[in-house]
Coordinates of C-alpha atoms and ligand atoms in Angstrom, one line a residue:
X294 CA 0.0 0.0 0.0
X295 CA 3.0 2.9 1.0
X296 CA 3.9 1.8 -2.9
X297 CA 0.8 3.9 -3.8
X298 CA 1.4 6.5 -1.9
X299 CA 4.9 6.5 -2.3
X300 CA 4.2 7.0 -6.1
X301 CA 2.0 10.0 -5.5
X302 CA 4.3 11.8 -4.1
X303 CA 7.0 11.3 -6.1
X304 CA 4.4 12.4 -8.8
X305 CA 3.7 15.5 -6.4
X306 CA 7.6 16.0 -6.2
X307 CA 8.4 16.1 -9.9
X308 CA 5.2 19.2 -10.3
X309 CA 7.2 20.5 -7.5
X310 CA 4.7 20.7 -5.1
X311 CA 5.7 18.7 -2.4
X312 CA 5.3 19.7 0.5
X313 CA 7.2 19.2 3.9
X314 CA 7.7 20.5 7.8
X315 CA 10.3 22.9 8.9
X316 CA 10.6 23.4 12.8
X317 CA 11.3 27.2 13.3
X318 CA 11.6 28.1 17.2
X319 CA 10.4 31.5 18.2
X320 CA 12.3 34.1 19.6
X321 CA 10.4 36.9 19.5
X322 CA 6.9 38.0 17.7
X323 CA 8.7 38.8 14.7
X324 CA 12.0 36.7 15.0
X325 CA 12.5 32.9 14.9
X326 CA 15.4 30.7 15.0
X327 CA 16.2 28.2 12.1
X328 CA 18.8 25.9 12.8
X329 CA 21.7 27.8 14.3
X330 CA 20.2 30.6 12.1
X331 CA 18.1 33.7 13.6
X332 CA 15.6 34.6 10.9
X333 CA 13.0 37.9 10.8
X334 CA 9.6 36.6 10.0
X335 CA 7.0 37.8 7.2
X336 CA 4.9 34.9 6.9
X337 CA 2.8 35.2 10.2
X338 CA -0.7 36.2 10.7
X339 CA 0.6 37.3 14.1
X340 CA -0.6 40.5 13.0
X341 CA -0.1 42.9 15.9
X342 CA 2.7 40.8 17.6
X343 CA 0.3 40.0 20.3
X344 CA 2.0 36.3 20.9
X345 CA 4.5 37.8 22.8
X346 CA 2.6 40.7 24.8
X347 CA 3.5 39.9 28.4
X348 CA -0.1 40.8 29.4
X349 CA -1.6 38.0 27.1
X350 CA 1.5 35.7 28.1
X351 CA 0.5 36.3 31.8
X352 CA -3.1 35.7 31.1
X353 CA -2.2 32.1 29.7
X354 CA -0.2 31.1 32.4
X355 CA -2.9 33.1 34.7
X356 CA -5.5 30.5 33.2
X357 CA -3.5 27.4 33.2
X358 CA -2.4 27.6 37.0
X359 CA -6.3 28.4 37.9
X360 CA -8.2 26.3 35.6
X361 CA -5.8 23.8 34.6
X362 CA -4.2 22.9 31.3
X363 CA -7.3 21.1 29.6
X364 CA -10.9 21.8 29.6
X365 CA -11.5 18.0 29.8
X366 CA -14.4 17.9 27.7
X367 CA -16.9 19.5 24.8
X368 CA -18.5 23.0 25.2
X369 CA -22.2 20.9 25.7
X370 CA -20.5 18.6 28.5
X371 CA -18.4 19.7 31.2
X372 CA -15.9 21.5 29.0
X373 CA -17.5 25.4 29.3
X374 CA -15.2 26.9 31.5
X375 CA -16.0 30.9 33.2
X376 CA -13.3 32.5 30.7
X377 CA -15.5 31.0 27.5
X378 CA -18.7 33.3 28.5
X379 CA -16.8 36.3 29.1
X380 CA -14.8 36.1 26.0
X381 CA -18.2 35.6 23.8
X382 CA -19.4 38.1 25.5
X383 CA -16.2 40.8 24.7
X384 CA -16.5 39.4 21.1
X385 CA -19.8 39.9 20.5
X386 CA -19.7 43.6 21.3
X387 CA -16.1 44.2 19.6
X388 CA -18.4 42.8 16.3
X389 CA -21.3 44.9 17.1
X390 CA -23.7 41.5 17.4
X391 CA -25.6 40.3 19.9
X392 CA -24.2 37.3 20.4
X393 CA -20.7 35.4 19.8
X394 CA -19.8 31.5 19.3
X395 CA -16.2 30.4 20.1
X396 CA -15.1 27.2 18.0
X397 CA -12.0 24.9 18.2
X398 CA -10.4 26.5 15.3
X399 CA -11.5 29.2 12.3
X400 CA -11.5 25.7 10.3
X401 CA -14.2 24.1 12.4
X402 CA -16.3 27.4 12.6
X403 CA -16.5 27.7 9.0
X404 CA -16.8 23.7 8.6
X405 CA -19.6 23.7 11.4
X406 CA -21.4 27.0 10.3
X407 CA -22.0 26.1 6.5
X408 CA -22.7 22.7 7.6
X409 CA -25.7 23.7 9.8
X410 CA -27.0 26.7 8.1
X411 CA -27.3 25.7 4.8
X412 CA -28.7 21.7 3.8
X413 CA -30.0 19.9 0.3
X414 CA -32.4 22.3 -0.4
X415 CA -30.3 25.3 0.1
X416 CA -27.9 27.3 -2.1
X417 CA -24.7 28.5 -1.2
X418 CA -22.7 31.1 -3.9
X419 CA -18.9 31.4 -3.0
X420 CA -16.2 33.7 -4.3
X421 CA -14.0 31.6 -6.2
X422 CA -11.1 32.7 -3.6
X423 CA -12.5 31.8 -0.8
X424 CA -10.4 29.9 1.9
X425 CA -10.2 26.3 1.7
X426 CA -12.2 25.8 5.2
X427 CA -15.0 27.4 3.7
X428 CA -14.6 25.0 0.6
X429 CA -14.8 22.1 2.8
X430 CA -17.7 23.9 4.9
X431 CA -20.0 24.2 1.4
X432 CA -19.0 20.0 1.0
X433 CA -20.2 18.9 3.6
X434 CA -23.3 21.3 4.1
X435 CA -24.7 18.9 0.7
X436 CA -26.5 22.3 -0.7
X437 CA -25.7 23.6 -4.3
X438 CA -22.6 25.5 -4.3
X439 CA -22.4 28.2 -7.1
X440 CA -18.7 29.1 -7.3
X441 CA -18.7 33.3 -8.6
X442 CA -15.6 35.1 -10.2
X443 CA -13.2 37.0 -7.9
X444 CA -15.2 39.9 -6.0
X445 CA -16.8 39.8 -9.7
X446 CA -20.5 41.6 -8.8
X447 CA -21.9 41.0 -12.6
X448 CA -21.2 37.4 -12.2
X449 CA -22.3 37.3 -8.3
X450 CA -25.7 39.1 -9.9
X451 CA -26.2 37.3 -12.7
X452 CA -25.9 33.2 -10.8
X453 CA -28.5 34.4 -8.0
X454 CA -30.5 35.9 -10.7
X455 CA -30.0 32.4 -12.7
X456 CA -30.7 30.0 -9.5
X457 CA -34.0 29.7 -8.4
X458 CA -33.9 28.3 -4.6
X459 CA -36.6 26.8 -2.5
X460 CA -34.9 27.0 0.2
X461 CA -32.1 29.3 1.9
X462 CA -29.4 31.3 -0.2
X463 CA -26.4 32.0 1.3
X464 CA -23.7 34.2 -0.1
X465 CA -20.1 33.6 1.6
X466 CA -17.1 35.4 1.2
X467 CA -13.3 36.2 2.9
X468 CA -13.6 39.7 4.2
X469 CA -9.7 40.1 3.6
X470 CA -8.4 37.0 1.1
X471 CA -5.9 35.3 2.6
X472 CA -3.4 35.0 -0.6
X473 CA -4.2 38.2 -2.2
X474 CA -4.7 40.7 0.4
X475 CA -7.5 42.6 -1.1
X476 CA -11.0 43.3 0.4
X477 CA -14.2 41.8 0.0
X478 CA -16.7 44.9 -2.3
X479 CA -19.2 43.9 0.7
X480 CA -21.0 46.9 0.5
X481 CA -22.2 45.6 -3.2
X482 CA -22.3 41.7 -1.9
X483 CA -25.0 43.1 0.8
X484 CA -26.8 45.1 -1.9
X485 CA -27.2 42.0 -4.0
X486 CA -28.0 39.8 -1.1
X487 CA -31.0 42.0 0.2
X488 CA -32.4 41.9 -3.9
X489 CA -32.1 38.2 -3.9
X490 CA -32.9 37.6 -0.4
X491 CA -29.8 36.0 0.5
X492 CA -27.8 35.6 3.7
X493 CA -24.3 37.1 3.6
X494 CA -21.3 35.2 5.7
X495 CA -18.0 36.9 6.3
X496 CA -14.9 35.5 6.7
X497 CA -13.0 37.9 8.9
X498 CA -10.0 35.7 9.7
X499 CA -7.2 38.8 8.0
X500 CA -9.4 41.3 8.8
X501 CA -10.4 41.3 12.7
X502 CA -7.4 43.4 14.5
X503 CA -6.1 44.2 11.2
X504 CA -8.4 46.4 8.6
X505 CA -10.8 49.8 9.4
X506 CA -10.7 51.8 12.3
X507 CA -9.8 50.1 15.9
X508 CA -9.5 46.4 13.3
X509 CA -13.0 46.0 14.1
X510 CA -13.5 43.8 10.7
X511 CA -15.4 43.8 7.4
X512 CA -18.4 44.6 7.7
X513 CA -17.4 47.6 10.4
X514 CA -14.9 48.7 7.8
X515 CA -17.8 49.1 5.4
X516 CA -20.2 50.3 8.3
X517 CA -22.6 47.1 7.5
X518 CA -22.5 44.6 11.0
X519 CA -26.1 44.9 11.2
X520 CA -26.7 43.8 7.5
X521 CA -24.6 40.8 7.8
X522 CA -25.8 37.8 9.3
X523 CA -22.8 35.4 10.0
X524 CA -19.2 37.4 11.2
X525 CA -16.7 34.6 10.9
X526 CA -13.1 34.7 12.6
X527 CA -10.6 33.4 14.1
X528 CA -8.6 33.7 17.7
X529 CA -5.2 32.1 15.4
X530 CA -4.2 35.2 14.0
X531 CA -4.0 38.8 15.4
X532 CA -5.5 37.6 18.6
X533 CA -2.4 35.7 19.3
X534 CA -4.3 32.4 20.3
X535 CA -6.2 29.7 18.7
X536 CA -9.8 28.6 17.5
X537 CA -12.7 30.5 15.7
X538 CA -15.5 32.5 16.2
X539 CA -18.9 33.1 15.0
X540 CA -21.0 36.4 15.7
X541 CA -24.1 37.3 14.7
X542 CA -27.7 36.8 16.1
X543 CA -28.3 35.2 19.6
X544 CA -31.4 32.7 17.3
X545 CA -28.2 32.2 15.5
X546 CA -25.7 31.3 18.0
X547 CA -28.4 29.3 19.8
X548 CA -28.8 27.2 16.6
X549 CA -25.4 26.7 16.2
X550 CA -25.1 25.6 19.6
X551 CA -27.9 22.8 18.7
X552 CA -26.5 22.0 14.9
X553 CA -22.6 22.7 14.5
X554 CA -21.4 19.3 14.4
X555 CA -17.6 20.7 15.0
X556 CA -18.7 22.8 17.6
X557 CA -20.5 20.1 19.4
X558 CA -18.2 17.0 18.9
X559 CA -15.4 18.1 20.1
X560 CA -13.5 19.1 23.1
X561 CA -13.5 22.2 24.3
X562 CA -10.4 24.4 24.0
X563 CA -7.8 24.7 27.0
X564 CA -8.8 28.3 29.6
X565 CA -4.9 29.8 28.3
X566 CA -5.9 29.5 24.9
X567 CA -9.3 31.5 25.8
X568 CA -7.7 33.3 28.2
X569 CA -4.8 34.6 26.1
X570 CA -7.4 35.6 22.8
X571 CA -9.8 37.6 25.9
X572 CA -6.1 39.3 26.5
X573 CA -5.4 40.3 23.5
X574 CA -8.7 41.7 22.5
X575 CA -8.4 43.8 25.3
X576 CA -5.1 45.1 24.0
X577 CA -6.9 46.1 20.4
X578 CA -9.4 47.7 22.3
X579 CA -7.2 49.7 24.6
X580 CA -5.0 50.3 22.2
X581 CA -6.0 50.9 18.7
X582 CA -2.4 52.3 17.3
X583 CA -2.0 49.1 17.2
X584 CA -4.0 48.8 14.7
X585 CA -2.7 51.7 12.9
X586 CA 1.2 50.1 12.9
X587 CA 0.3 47.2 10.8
X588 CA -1.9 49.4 8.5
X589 CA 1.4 51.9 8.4
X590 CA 3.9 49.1 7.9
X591 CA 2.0 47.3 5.3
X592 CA 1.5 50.5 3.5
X593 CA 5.3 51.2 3.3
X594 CA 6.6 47.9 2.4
X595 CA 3.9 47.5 0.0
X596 CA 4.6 50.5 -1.5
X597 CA 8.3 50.3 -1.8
X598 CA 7.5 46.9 -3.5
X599 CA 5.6 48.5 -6.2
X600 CA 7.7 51.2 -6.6
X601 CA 10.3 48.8 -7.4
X602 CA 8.1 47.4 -10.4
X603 CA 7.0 43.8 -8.1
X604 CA 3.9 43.1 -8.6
X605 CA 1.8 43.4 -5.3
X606 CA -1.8 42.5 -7.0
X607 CA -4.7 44.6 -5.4
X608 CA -3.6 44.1 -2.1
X609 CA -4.6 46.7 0.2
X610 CA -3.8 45.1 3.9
X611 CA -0.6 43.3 5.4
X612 CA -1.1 40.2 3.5
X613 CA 1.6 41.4 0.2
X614 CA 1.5 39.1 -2.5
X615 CA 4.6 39.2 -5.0
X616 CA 3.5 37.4 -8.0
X617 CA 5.9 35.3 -9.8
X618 CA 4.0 33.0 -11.8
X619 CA 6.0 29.6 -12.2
X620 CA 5.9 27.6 -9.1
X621 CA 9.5 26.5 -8.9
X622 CA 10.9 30.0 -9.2
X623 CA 8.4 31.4 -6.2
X624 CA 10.1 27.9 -4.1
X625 CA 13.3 28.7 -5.3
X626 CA 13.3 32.2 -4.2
X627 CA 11.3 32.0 -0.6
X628 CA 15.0 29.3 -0.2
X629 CA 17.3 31.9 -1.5
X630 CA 15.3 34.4 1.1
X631 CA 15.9 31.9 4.0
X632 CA 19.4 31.5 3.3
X633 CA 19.4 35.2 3.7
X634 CA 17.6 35.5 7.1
X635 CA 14.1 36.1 5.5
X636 CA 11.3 33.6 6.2
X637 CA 8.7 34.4 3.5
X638 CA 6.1 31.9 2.2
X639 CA 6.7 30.4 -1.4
X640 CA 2.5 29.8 -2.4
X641 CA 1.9 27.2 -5.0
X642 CA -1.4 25.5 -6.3
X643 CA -3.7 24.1 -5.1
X644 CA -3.4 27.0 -2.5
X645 CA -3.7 29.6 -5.9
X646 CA -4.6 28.7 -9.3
X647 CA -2.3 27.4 -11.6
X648 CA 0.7 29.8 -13.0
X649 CA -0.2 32.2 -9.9
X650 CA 2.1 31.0 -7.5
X651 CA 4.0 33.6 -5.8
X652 CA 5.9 34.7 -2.5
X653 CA 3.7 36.1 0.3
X654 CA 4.4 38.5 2.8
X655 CA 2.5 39.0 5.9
X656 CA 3.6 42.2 8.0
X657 CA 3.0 43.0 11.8
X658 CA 2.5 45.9 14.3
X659 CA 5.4 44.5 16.0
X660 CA 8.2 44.9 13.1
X661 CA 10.6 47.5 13.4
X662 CA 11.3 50.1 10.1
X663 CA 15.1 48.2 10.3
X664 CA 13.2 44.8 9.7
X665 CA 11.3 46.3 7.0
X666 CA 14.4 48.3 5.1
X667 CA 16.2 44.1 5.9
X668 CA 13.4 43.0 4.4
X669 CA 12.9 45.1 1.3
X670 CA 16.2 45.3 0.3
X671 CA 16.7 41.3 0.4
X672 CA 13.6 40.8 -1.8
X673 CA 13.9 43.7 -4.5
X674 CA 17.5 42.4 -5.1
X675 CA 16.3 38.2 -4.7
X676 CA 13.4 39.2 -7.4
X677 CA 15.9 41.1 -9.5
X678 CA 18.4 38.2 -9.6
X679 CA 15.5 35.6 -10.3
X680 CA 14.4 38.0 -13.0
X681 CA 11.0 38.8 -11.8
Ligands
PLP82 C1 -6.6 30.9 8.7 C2 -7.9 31.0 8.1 C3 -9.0 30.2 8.5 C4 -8.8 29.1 9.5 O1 -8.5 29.6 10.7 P1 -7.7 28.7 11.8 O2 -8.0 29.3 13.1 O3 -6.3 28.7 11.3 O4 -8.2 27.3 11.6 C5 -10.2 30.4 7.9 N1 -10.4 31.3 7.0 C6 -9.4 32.1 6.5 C7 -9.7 33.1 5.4 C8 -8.1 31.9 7.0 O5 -7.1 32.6 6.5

């Protein structure tokens, strides 16, 4: 049987996209160690540095000396803990909704979420770069799923105009996508939605902590929360912990409570994983120039990127994509980075369509202007060399 396998890969090898581990040990929030090597990172979604804010640090350990280092069971069980109420609670009202759901990961929210809401009879249109959790969510839910083009609002407009539902529609989108860096047009999605009488989900997993005033997500960026139903995110990225979220309704959250399948099989996540999240979203409230530094530092790499003729895409948030095109030479260049002191992620299909693959850079609150000159000046003259 490993013959099989073994042949797959191999096969998988010579499209070069295998793929493989590397252990990089953390030094800081924006430094890692790689062998005997100490490397500046720009491929984290640690967006405001918040992993290594002693407040959220002290919260974790806080949490595990009290509670204990496992919950010990699922949320429906024994495994709600006190911290899991008051973090809903603090999420719900950083969203603007009236309730919040915490889930194991942003994978299982998404997963569980389009799994409950939406069944046979239902319809489910999804921007064709939508994250591959909500991919997965839209197969197992069973309904239709009506792929649209890239925030492409003729195409959205003309498949719900085309696909007569009996049921529920649901339109589903990444509020910041996650390879491309550029911004959901929600305020048009919603428009659309309320014609058709659809739903609208957000995926705020790059945007909560990161885009709009105090990094309250989409649909505050656009001034919409009370026009969209279903505020997906995650605690993984700028809150500096792990798991997912949704907010939206309390009917909602009650429902999910009843139907999520990954919400309700599963064990509930340790108190200094809440604990740390609740910390950090504390931080983002209290201090929104946080939010402004990674706006600011994304700006300035981004545009000294484009200045020097790389192509950044639309990008208009720290996710910087640098499109090179042929797979081997975005691999070969993220390895020339590294060997430089630069970890940058090489992106390759099936993560982007084919002859898309490119490097992407992720920037934080918590990187200095000499990482970011470091940084610039190692990939202007790598890209140069590789003739991109
Ligand atoms: C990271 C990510 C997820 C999954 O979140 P995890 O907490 O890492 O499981 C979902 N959606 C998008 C757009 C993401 O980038």
């Amino acid at each position: 049987m490993d013959n099989i396998f073994a042949a797959r890969l191999e096969e998988l090898d010579r499209q070069g996209l295998y793929r493989s581990l590397t252990t990089y040990t953390p030094v800081s929030a924006t430094h890692v160690r790689l062998g005997d090597m100490e490397c500046l990172m720009l491929a984290s979604s640690n967006y405001l540095g918040l992993t290594h804010h002693p407040s959220v640090r002290q919260a974790a350990a806080d949490a595990a000396q009290l509670y204990g280092s496992g919950s010990g069971g699922s949320r429906l069980t024994t495994g709600t803990h006190p911290l899991y109420s008051s973090l809903e609670r603090d999420l719900a009202s950083f969203k603007g909704t009236e309730a919040a759901l915490v889930f194991n990961t942003g994978y299982m929210a998404n997963v569980g979420v389009l799994n409950a809401l939406a069944g046979a009879q239902d319809v489910i249109f999804s921007d064709e770069l939508n994250h591959a959790s909500i991919i997965d969510g839209c197969r197992l839910s069973l309904a239709r799923v009506i792929v649209y083009r890239h925030s492409d609002m003729a195409d959205l407009s003309a498949k719900l105009a085309a696909t007569p539902c009996q049921g529920l529609r649901l339109i589903v989108t990444d509020g910041v996508f996650s390879m491309d860096g550029d911004i959901a047009l929600l305020d048009r999605i919603v428009v659309l939605a309320e014609e058709h009488n659809a739903l609208v989900m957000v995926d705020d997993a790059h945007a909560t902590g990161v885009i709009g005033n105090g990094g309250h997500g989409t649909a505050a960026y656009f001034g919409l929360a009370e026009r969209i139903h279903v505020q997906m995110g995650t605690l993984s990225k700028a809150l500096a912990a792990e798991g997912g979220y949704i907010a939206g309704s309390q009917v909602l959250i009650d429902y999910l409570i009843n139907k999520a399948r990954s919400f309700i099989f599963s064990t509930a996540l340790a108190p200094a994983t809440i604990a740390a999240a609740q910390a950090a979203l504390a931080l983002i409230v209290a201090q929104p120039v946080l939010v402004r530094t990674v706006q600011e530092n994304a700006r300035y790499l981004r545009g000294i990127l484009a200045d020097a003729g790389l192509n950044v895409g639309e990008s208009e948030t720290p996710i910087i994509p640098v499109l090179v095109g042929n797979t081997e030479k975005a691999t070969t260049l993220a390895t020339t980075l590294r060997r430089n002191g630069l970890i940058v992620s090489a992106i390759r299909p099936p993560t982007v369509p084919p002859g898309t693959s490119r490097l992407r850079i992720t920037v934080s609150a918590a990187h200095s202007r000499e990482d970011l000159v470091f940084a610039v000046d190692r990939i202007i003259s790598a890209a140069k060399a590789a003739g991109i």
